[in-house]
XYZ file of C-alpha atoms in Angstrom:
635
model
C -2.536 2.304 -86.721
C -0.424 4.524 -83.885
C 2.089 2.525 -82.207
C 1.552 0.960 -78.270
C 5.064 3.410 -77.076
C 2.561 6.109 -78.587
C -0.813 5.061 -76.820
C 0.814 4.900 -73.108
C 1.927 8.205 -73.799
C -0.581 10.080 -74.640
C -3.600 8.106 -72.904
C -6.703 10.234 -71.558
C -9.594 9.535 -69.638
C -11.522 9.530 -72.435
C -13.971 6.544 -72.749
C -13.615 4.749 -76.378
C -16.151 3.857 -77.942
C -17.147 0.090 -76.450
C -14.824 -2.513 -78.946
C -16.212 -5.797 -80.009
C -16.891 -8.791 -78.272
C -15.420 -10.998 -80.461
C -11.202 -10.113 -79.561
C -9.388 -13.322 -79.354
C -9.843 -13.840 -74.925
C -5.535 -13.647 -74.639
C -5.405 -9.465 -75.751
C -8.545 -8.779 -73.520
C -7.152 -10.899 -70.367
C -3.644 -8.732 -71.037
C -6.187 -5.751 -70.912
C -7.100 -6.625 -68.232
C -3.619 -7.551 -66.434
C -2.208 -4.271 -67.334
C -4.975 -2.227 -65.998
C -4.369 -4.492 -62.693
C -1.130 -3.547 -62.624
C -0.900 0.040 -62.922
C -2.613 0.383 -59.163
C -4.857 3.282 -60.073
C -8.664 3.765 -58.831
C -11.103 1.413 -60.188
C -12.304 3.817 -61.987
C -9.378 4.770 -64.563
C -8.550 1.463 -64.370
C -11.568 -0.056 -66.276
C -10.441 3.607 -68.471
C -7.390 1.634 -68.509
C -8.989 -1.217 -69.717
C -11.513 -0.019 -71.738
C -9.241 1.913 -74.328
C -6.089 -0.724 -74.737
C -8.828 -3.082 -75.708
C -9.662 -0.675 -78.937
C -6.186 -0.747 -79.535
C -5.623 -4.089 -79.528
C -8.747 -4.814 -82.041
C -7.326 -1.491 -84.387
C -4.399 -3.780 -84.103
C -5.866 -6.849 -85.392
C -7.990 -4.661 -87.595
C -5.127 -3.797 -89.343
C -3.636 -7.500 -89.770
C -2.186 -7.836 -86.837
C -2.321 -11.482 -85.354
C -2.982 -11.609 -81.673
C 0.698 -12.868 -81.233
C 2.440 -10.149 -82.837
C -0.113 -7.425 -81.517
C 1.097 -9.052 -78.157
C 4.661 -8.972 -79.256
C 4.506 -4.905 -80.811
C 2.766 -4.418 -77.179
C 6.280 -4.658 -75.129
C 6.488 -5.184 -71.050
C 3.709 -5.159 -70.141
C 5.057 -3.904 -66.400
C 6.480 -0.817 -68.462
C 3.471 0.166 -69.914
C 1.289 -0.551 -66.425
C 3.738 2.091 -65.003
C 3.959 4.815 -67.575
C 0.293 3.983 -68.149
C 0.248 4.869 -64.251
C 1.914 8.063 -63.944
C 0.462 9.810 -67.315
C -3.040 9.141 -65.054
C -2.063 10.324 -62.122
C -0.512 13.432 -63.883
C -4.252 14.199 -65.260
C -5.375 14.119 -61.313
C -5.324 18.046 -59.777
C -2.634 19.231 -57.409
C -4.932 19.018 -54.426
C -5.650 15.480 -55.832
C -2.093 14.390 -55.637
C -0.983 15.503 -52.789
C -4.526 14.472 -50.570
C -2.686 10.799 -52.566
C 0.891 10.901 -51.125
C -0.804 12.362 -47.605
C -2.736 8.638 -47.956
C 0.557 6.344 -48.939
C 3.082 8.006 -46.304
C 0.427 7.304 -44.110
C -0.510 4.279 -44.800
C 3.886 3.296 -44.558
C 4.156 4.901 -41.431
C 0.841 3.202 -39.639
C 2.855 0.261 -41.191
C 5.777 0.784 -39.830
C 4.937 1.516 -36.540
C 2.942 -1.801 -36.420
C 5.883 -3.399 -36.683
C 8.287 -1.840 -34.862
C 5.396 -2.022 -31.502
C 5.048 -5.759 -32.627
C 8.586 -6.150 -32.675
C 9.295 -4.569 -29.248
C 5.494 -6.405 -28.089
C 7.616 -9.896 -28.970
C 10.786 -8.713 -27.051
C 8.915 -7.679 -23.962
C 6.632 -10.965 -24.080
C 9.670 -13.701 -24.585
C 11.833 -10.928 -22.002
C 10.770 -13.836 -18.717
C 11.708 -11.609 -15.220
C 15.044 -12.576 -13.829
C 15.037 -13.432 -9.856
C 18.499 -12.453 -9.271
C 17.704 -12.439 -5.386
C 15.419 -14.804 -3.282
C 13.288 -11.895 -1.069
C 12.147 -14.997 1.293
C 15.366 -15.929 2.434
C 16.760 -12.474 3.090
C 13.727 -11.770 5.224
C 14.262 -15.113 6.816
C 17.615 -13.840 7.902
C 16.074 -10.787 9.009
C 14.365 -12.721 11.958
C 15.786 -12.109 15.355
C 17.534 -15.839 15.821
C 17.359 -17.583 19.619
C 20.953 -18.398 21.123
C 19.345 -21.191 23.121
C 16.320 -23.504 22.493
C 15.679 -21.689 26.087
C 15.660 -18.220 24.738
C 12.767 -19.129 21.970
C 9.605 -17.420 22.994
C 7.181 -19.112 19.926
C 6.947 -22.943 21.240
C 5.393 -21.416 24.855
C 3.180 -18.906 22.876
C 2.290 -21.570 20.365
C 1.311 -23.352 23.815
C -1.046 -20.599 25.446
C -2.386 -19.621 22.199
C -3.627 -23.204 21.913
C -4.862 -23.007 25.384
C -6.526 -19.813 25.187
C -8.778 -21.864 22.240
C -7.154 -19.570 19.680
C -7.034 -21.833 17.354
C -9.194 -20.897 13.865
C -10.947 -23.398 13.767
C -11.669 -23.964 17.620
C -15.343 -23.328 18.837
C -14.597 -20.400 20.413
C -13.512 -18.317 17.246
C -17.670 -17.910 17.657
C -18.130 -17.612 21.233
C -19.979 -14.964 23.235
C -16.985 -14.923 25.048
C -14.444 -14.122 22.008
C -17.076 -11.259 21.389
C -16.734 -9.992 24.597
C -13.035 -9.556 25.105
C -12.591 -8.357 20.992
C -14.964 -5.745 22.727
C -12.220 -4.884 25.000
C -14.660 -4.194 28.239
C -14.110 -2.211 30.577
C -15.026 -3.460 34.497
C -19.075 -3.022 34.556
C -20.091 -2.351 31.245
C -21.898 -4.889 29.314
C -19.602 -7.561 28.343
C -17.254 -7.459 31.576
C -19.229 -10.013 33.343
C -18.784 -12.526 30.537
C -15.139 -11.916 29.135
C -14.389 -12.261 33.560
C -16.038 -15.766 33.839
C -14.031 -17.090 30.753
C -10.511 -15.513 31.770
C -11.096 -16.816 36.055
C -11.786 -20.433 34.266
C -8.963 -22.635 36.063
C -7.509 -23.578 32.607
C -7.002 -20.426 31.347
C -4.581 -18.811 34.422
C -2.308 -22.147 33.415
C -2.601 -20.627 29.673
C -1.645 -16.981 30.970
C 0.953 -18.102 33.137
C 2.397 -19.548 29.317
C 2.209 -16.425 27.940
C 3.837 -14.448 30.857
C 6.693 -16.655 30.308
C 6.858 -16.619 26.486
C 6.817 -12.998 26.449
C 9.218 -12.645 29.019
C 12.157 -15.082 26.815
C 14.558 -12.238 24.410
C 13.881 -14.052 20.745
C 10.157 -14.119 19.581
C 11.404 -17.259 16.958
C 8.507 -17.220 14.446
C 10.387 -18.202 11.388
C 7.793 -16.975 8.282
C 7.812 -18.467 5.574
C 9.203 -21.681 6.672
C 7.169 -25.143 6.677
C 4.648 -25.157 9.406
C 4.765 -28.064 11.332
C 1.273 -30.220 13.511
C 1.149 -27.593 16.487
C 1.400 -25.087 13.785
C -1.641 -26.029 11.852
C -3.350 -27.277 14.664
C -3.447 -22.994 15.323
C -3.665 -21.767 12.448
C -6.064 -24.414 10.251
C -5.015 -26.341 7.487
C -5.818 -23.852 4.968
C -2.736 -21.496 5.992
C -0.457 -24.331 6.129
C -1.528 -25.689 2.809
C -0.781 -22.238 1.491
C 2.834 -21.853 3.250
C 3.310 -25.028 1.846
C 2.839 -23.760 -1.365
C 4.731 -20.973 -0.795
C 7.597 -21.816 -0.494
C 7.290 -24.857 -2.834
C 7.019 -22.081 -5.886
C 9.762 -19.692 -4.062
C 11.423 -19.706 -7.831
C 8.382 -19.593 -10.268
C 8.124 -15.984 -11.449
C 4.375 -16.693 -12.130
C 3.831 -16.863 -8.149
C 4.306 -13.709 -5.667
C 6.190 -15.126 -2.653
C 7.660 -12.405 -0.616
C 4.436 -10.548 -1.840
C 2.337 -13.531 -0.453
C 4.416 -13.998 2.981
C 1.483 -14.998 5.222
C 1.255 -13.707 8.580
C -0.959 -15.273 11.077
C 0.175 -14.898 14.116
C -0.650 -11.014 14.295
C -4.144 -12.112 14.336
C -3.702 -14.297 17.369
C -1.056 -11.692 18.919
C -3.693 -9.249 18.867
C -6.461 -11.756 20.152
C -3.720 -12.548 23.581
C -3.255 -9.002 23.822
C -7.094 -8.563 24.760
C -6.822 -11.268 27.249
C -4.053 -9.832 29.062
C -4.896 -6.333 29.507
C -8.130 -7.832 30.542
C -7.236 -9.765 32.859
C -5.386 -6.881 34.180
C -8.275 -5.206 34.219
C -9.699 -7.754 36.482
C -6.595 -7.794 38.665
C -7.065 -4.113 38.909
C -10.446 -5.016 39.858
C -9.947 -6.954 42.410
C -6.444 -5.303 44.181
C -3.644 -7.570 42.296
C -1.219 -5.287 41.778
C 1.707 -8.267 40.805
C -1.067 -9.710 38.608
C -1.786 -6.278 36.765
C 2.212 -5.683 36.246
C 3.236 -9.355 34.910
C -0.074 -9.117 32.377
C 0.782 -5.675 31.101
C 4.862 -6.389 31.373
C 3.584 -9.377 28.911
C 1.530 -6.816 26.545
C 4.519 -4.678 26.290
C 6.859 -7.353 25.431
C 4.733 -8.962 22.920
C 4.155 -6.007 21.116
C 7.725 -5.572 20.447
C 7.836 -9.290 19.106
C 5.287 -9.007 17.129
C 7.438 -6.319 14.881
C 10.379 -8.866 14.946
C 11.353 -8.757 10.367
C 9.960 -4.827 10.164
C 7.323 -5.935 7.905
C 4.653 -2.751 8.381
C 1.521 -4.627 9.297
C 3.832 -6.463 11.979
C 5.108 -2.710 13.027
C 1.414 -1.667 13.539
C -0.036 -4.168 14.858
C 2.354 -4.228 17.455
C 1.930 -0.253 17.697
C -1.778 -1.295 18.428
C -1.408 -3.884 21.297
C 1.321 -1.368 23.055
C -1.335 1.532 22.627
C -4.028 -0.605 24.855
C -1.503 -1.752 26.796
C -0.961 2.115 27.710
C -4.739 3.075 27.386
C -5.711 0.055 29.958
C -2.389 1.168 32.365
C -3.320 4.957 32.683
C -7.325 3.909 33.440
C -6.733 1.666 35.686
C -3.655 3.629 37.697
C -6.825 6.610 37.570
C -9.148 4.147 38.823
C -6.873 2.732 41.895
C -3.947 5.051 42.260
C -3.003 2.949 45.395
C -3.056 -0.047 43.438
C 0.627 -0.621 42.572
C 3.597 -0.720 45.273
C 6.743 1.126 44.442
C 8.315 -1.847 43.114
C 5.857 -2.360 40.988
C 5.592 1.414 39.890
C 9.012 0.976 39.147
C 9.087 -2.193 37.348
C 5.547 -1.077 34.876
C 7.542 2.315 34.510
C 10.687 0.240 33.103
C 8.239 -1.481 30.681
C 7.308 1.195 28.732
C 10.775 2.968 28.726
C 12.622 -0.493 27.379
C 10.343 -0.302 23.664
C 13.715 -0.453 22.039
C 14.542 2.161 20.160
C 14.921 0.628 16.895
C 10.994 -0.366 17.507
C 10.192 3.450 18.046
C 11.065 4.771 14.074
C 9.332 3.464 11.068
C 11.615 1.087 9.268
C 11.313 0.582 5.928
C 13.422 -2.647 5.425
C 10.297 -5.149 5.061
C 8.231 -2.895 2.450
C 11.856 -2.295 0.166
C 11.710 -6.089 0.043
C 8.483 -6.464 -1.047
C 9.069 -3.901 -3.606
C 11.956 -5.297 -4.885
C 10.249 -8.638 -4.808
C 7.597 -6.439 -7.150
C 9.769 -5.012 -8.859
C 12.039 -8.049 -10.533
C 8.591 -9.431 -11.353
C 7.652 -6.630 -13.427
C 10.202 -4.830 -14.940
C 12.807 -6.433 -17.864
C 16.183 -6.493 -16.563
C 19.002 -5.392 -18.969
C 21.726 -6.238 -16.366
C 22.737 -2.684 -15.004
C 19.819 -2.162 -13.302
C 17.387 -0.758 -15.669
C 14.366 -2.496 -17.509
C 10.676 -2.212 -19.087
C 7.839 -1.996 -17.156
C 6.340 -5.722 -18.447
C 2.575 -6.143 -17.247
C 1.739 -9.821 -15.558
C -2.185 -10.059 -15.795
C -1.383 -12.810 -13.654
C 0.228 -11.158 -10.834
C -1.004 -7.768 -10.840
C -4.315 -10.121 -10.254
C -3.127 -11.841 -7.347
C -1.317 -9.025 -5.368
C -5.748 -8.017 -5.166
C -5.381 -10.183 -2.311
C -2.873 -8.519 -0.328
C -3.057 -6.259 2.068
C 0.357 -4.189 2.356
C 1.359 -2.847 -0.592
C -1.862 -1.291 -2.137
C -2.703 -2.015 -5.805
C -5.702 -0.173 -6.405
C -4.912 0.823 -9.356
C -4.700 -2.384 -10.687
C -8.176 -1.611 -13.630
C -5.994 1.393 -14.763
C -3.021 -1.003 -15.440
C -5.001 -3.686 -16.921
C -6.114 -1.660 -19.610
C -2.569 -1.173 -20.922
C -2.143 -3.759 -23.247
C 1.231 -5.339 -23.825
C 4.164 -2.979 -24.525
C 1.903 0.272 -24.013
C 2.250 0.024 -20.690
C 5.851 -0.363 -20.571
C 6.194 3.223 -23.075
C 4.015 4.558 -20.198
C 5.135 3.574 -17.338
C 8.538 4.866 -15.779
C 11.473 2.409 -16.416
C 12.833 0.249 -13.351
C 15.502 2.562 -12.242
C 13.062 5.875 -12.111
C 10.681 3.508 -10.139
C 13.420 2.197 -8.542
C 14.849 5.278 -6.931
C 11.364 7.302 -6.175
C 10.547 4.612 -4.189
C 13.608 4.119 -2.158
C 13.564 7.910 -2.100
C 10.225 8.141 -0.522
C 10.619 5.348 2.080
C 13.923 6.466 3.758
C 12.612 10.418 4.082
C 9.191 8.868 5.747
C 11.032 6.709 7.848
C 13.729 10.497 8.899
C 10.087 11.435 9.639
C 9.062 8.919 11.249
C 11.700 10.128 14.340
C 10.915 13.418 14.418
C 9.076 14.936 17.759
C 5.322 15.516 17.106
C 5.308 18.533 16.937
C 7.111 18.542 13.312
C 4.423 16.241 12.148
C 3.303 19.431 9.863
C 6.949 18.087 7.718
C 5.016 14.516 7.384
C 1.982 16.417 5.919
C 3.745 18.523 3.653
C 5.683 15.908 2.164
C 2.961 14.026 2.015
C 1.575 16.566 -0.094
C 4.578 16.989 -2.188
C 4.185 13.175 -2.979
C 1.011 13.932 -4.336
C 1.563 16.919 -6.278
C 4.716 14.499 -8.003
C 1.879 12.044 -8.803
C -0.390 14.669 -10.096
C 2.608 16.030 -12.199
C 3.637 13.062 -13.362
C 0.895 10.641 -13.196
C 1.446 8.567 -15.948
C 4.819 7.751 -15.206
C 4.521 7.030 -11.583
C 1.537 5.349 -11.931
C 3.049 2.149 -10.310
C 4.240 3.456 -6.762
C 1.337 5.607 -7.012
C -0.763 2.777 -6.798
C 1.380 0.618 -5.341
C 2.930 2.447 -2.235
C 1.677 1.476 1.018
C 0.350 4.500 3.182
C 3.728 5.386 5.292
C 3.289 8.623 5.958
C 0.111 7.481 8.543
C 2.304 4.867 9.579
C 5.097 7.634 10.456
C 2.512 9.657 11.985
C 1.302 6.541 14.311
C 5.059 5.960 15.253
C 5.040 9.459 16.741
C 2.397 9.051 18.759
C 3.569 5.563 20.072
C 6.051 7.205 20.924
C 4.867 10.257 23.125
C 1.858 7.615 24.593
C 5.242 5.158 26.260
C 6.561 9.094 27.553
C 3.327 9.513 29.165
C 2.539 6.238 30.670
C 6.509 6.722 32.112
C 5.550 9.963 33.624
C 2.523 8.731 34.906
C 4.478 5.585 37.073
C 6.820 8.359 37.972
C 4.001 10.531 39.835
C 2.989 8.203 41.119
C 6.693 6.911 42.762
C 7.111 10.822 43.617
C 3.700 10.703 45.574
C 4.072 7.061 47.317
C 7.831 8.417 48.676
C 6.735 12.218 49.181
C 2.522 11.394 50.177
C 2.028 14.193 48.019
C 1.558 14.949 44.312
C 4.451 17.351 42.208
C 3.864 20.180 41.661
C 6.338 20.701 38.557
C 7.394 18.272 36.159
C 11.227 18.782 36.908
C 9.745 17.260 40.380
C 10.321 14.356 38.584
C 14.215 14.384 37.596
C 16.333 12.359 38.857
C 15.107 10.378 40.906
C 11.929 9.000 38.814
C 13.218 9.918 35.860
C 16.445 10.509 33.901
C 15.018 13.933 31.827
C 12.231 16.469 32.282
C 8.986 15.057 30.939
C 8.531 16.708 27.516
C 5.084 19.074 26.431
C 4.984 16.984 22.737
C 3.947 19.900 21.605
C 5.337 22.478 23.071
C 8.934 21.066 23.925
C 8.305 22.823 27.311
C 8.181 20.414 30.530
C 4.575 19.277 30.905
C 1.861 20.850 32.956
C 0.374 19.472 36.308
C -1.270 21.222 39.067
C -2.814 19.385 41.948
C -5.936 21.610 43.173
C -9.459 21.467 44.210
C -10.570 19.537 40.434
C -7.660 17.293 41.924
C -4.248 16.302 40.061
C -3.549 16.057 36.715
C -0.877 16.382 34.123
C -1.294 17.442 30.731
C -0.179 19.007 27.276
C -1.229 21.987 26.171
C -2.068 20.097 23.058
C -1.981 20.877 19.190
C -3.587 24.710 19.637
C -0.806 25.549 21.946
C -3.492 26.591 24.020
C -3.245 25.380 27.978
C -7.098 25.114 29.284
C -6.273 23.748 32.395
C -5.946 20.084 31.480
C -9.914 18.960 32.342
C -10.123 15.531 32.086
C -13.396 15.318 30.648
C -13.081 18.102 27.995
C -14.183 17.183 24.476
C -12.383 18.180 21.389
C -14.717 16.932 18.755
C -11.896 15.644 16.427
C -10.779 12.556 17.580
C -10.852 9.356 15.378
C -11.330 7.017 18.545
C -11.768 6.888 22.718
C -11.791 10.595 23.217
C -8.981 12.269 25.766
C -6.873 9.233 25.632
C -3.388 9.411 25.660
C -1.571 10.576 22.029
C -1.185 7.288 20.900
C -5.030 6.559 20.875
C -6.585 9.688 18.953
C -6.254 11.814 16.288
C -7.256 15.233 18.461
C -6.436 18.657 17.521
C -7.398 18.596 13.531
C -8.848 21.057 12.103
C -12.563 20.691 10.569
C -13.214 21.519 7.605
C -16.473 22.657 7.803
C -16.362 25.226 10.767
C -12.460 25.924 10.171
C -11.982 25.952 13.965
C -9.954 24.184 16.643
C -11.367 23.689 19.777
C -10.057 24.443 22.600
C -8.089 21.662 24.125
C -5.357 19.955 26.729
C -4.361 16.275 25.854
C -4.197 15.117 29.434
C -1.936 12.244 30.769
C -3.254 11.120 33.755
C -5.661 12.755 35.878
C -6.494 10.404 38.792
C -10.616 10.637 40.180
C -11.442 7.189 41.391
C -13.585 5.985 38.013
C -12.302 5.562 33.931
C -15.597 7.726 32.532
C -13.368 9.116 30.535
C -12.355 5.686 29.149
C -15.510 4.398 28.622
C -18.021 7.237 27.072
C -16.995 8.007 23.276
C -19.018 10.572 21.685
C -20.529 9.856 18.023
C -19.194 11.339 15.442
C -22.117 13.472 14.802
C -22.099 14.534 18.303
C -18.391 15.497 17.863
C -19.607 17.677 14.713
C -22.379 19.090 16.268
C -20.539 19.868 18.751
C -18.029 21.252 16.731
C -20.686 23.574 15.182
C -22.008 24.759 18.330
C -18.111 25.757 18.998
C -18.119 27.696 15.582
C -21.120 29.445 16.291
C -20.140 30.539 19.520
C -16.654 32.008 18.579
C -18.414 34.198 15.310
């Protein structure tokens, strides 16, 4: 009988004859064990087991007992290893290479899975580090009244309640609210309903409170504080409850805090401004210049008050309130140029010139606080200002209800499971630097003259290119940043809108003193204006004319073409009421369908004894058809 050593070294795949079934079970078990220990393929293991069983039978047939056979066999592990090597040596080179590749891939995958799981555990157990109390920082940024008499909020709240502007008041579903919400002009369908509501004796008292509140220097609404009984009455129990919960959980990593900031006073301020401008038009209708000026002064001051805190939504509401005040002022003075005396015109002009410098450009400080809140809740913190993105499903879901940031990419982010998102999204420092640089540049652009609007457009395109070039790493800022470039453009327009209203008052003062309209912009300085009113699109003095068509003051507009300042011309590209001040419309935009910029001037002021040009905006379809006709005529 040949030795087991020799048997191990000369093993082949040749199937032996079927061994007898009366072999000692211990030997059969040993053969099966060694076959398993070879870790060969199934067919190869069967061959090994058959070969071993056959040799065990030969040993027993030669007179060896089962114990002796097992002793002669030696170490099963060594035998299994040798048999494995012999079997593999019999394979083809291609087969061996394929096996090595599979083995390497399996080891690699196992290593990756272990590393991924380890990193996932690290990310999972890295709780957010809330180093900054952003709510406290925001509250500290709000203007503080030096004395109680400087605090406007108690009077505003009193006026809002007296005007039935409370969330749960019957007024919220009344015809009067609908009428005032439509911002009617004298003679329109909703005018009589709005006037009847405003002229009620209790409203007169409320409007006096509103004007008195606007005259105080500090707004005084402290966001993110416990609401008292009067606030709860105004804003409703649900808002009061959510504010209380926000304050109580300000240090809870699962809560949004600064990102959940409630600003219910903004809607109240907008509703109040609609009441005031409607009252101003009513004053113009009955020839009460003092009441008219008092209302417009209150609206302009209210617009500045709501910008306290410099959150983007507050700025946009403030701009919207100023816009309606300017629109209604110019409309009323075109309707009734003799409505105001000299002193009233001076007051009105000073009101339009009094918007603080800081409010004339975008200030991203509030948005940066919100971004910092987001940053410290969605990134780990290594102590040096860097860290990994840590996806938080609850936090991202809560962001869906937030309006300042723009969580449109939540479904995409939610598909990035666990540590995968940390590898894909840019780290904390990279994201921080990108966002801060972006906001600073937009803020600087908002201070440029409106004729430099192309710089904003170019910057916006450059940012989009960055997002397209690196869409994965910059996924978070792309999906979460608000539309600051549009806001910057709104600041540019609003700045010029205030200048147009001030120049209108100056022209009326010139006429009141001399009996004639000014013939050129230079006539207004230095007595009526500190500087020559400038055409914002050309940088040259604003244009004026007084002829058979009446007096008018106009800018050549973005197309740079002087069309004579026709106040009834339609540009065909406005997004809202046509031919208003620049702050109200986006005019002179080239249409992609026609390639035409229609001739249109931006008319600042053109008194005609009516408000026709303010009351009949074209529909979108009509504007497009008009543009198409202009294009065909130009061919």
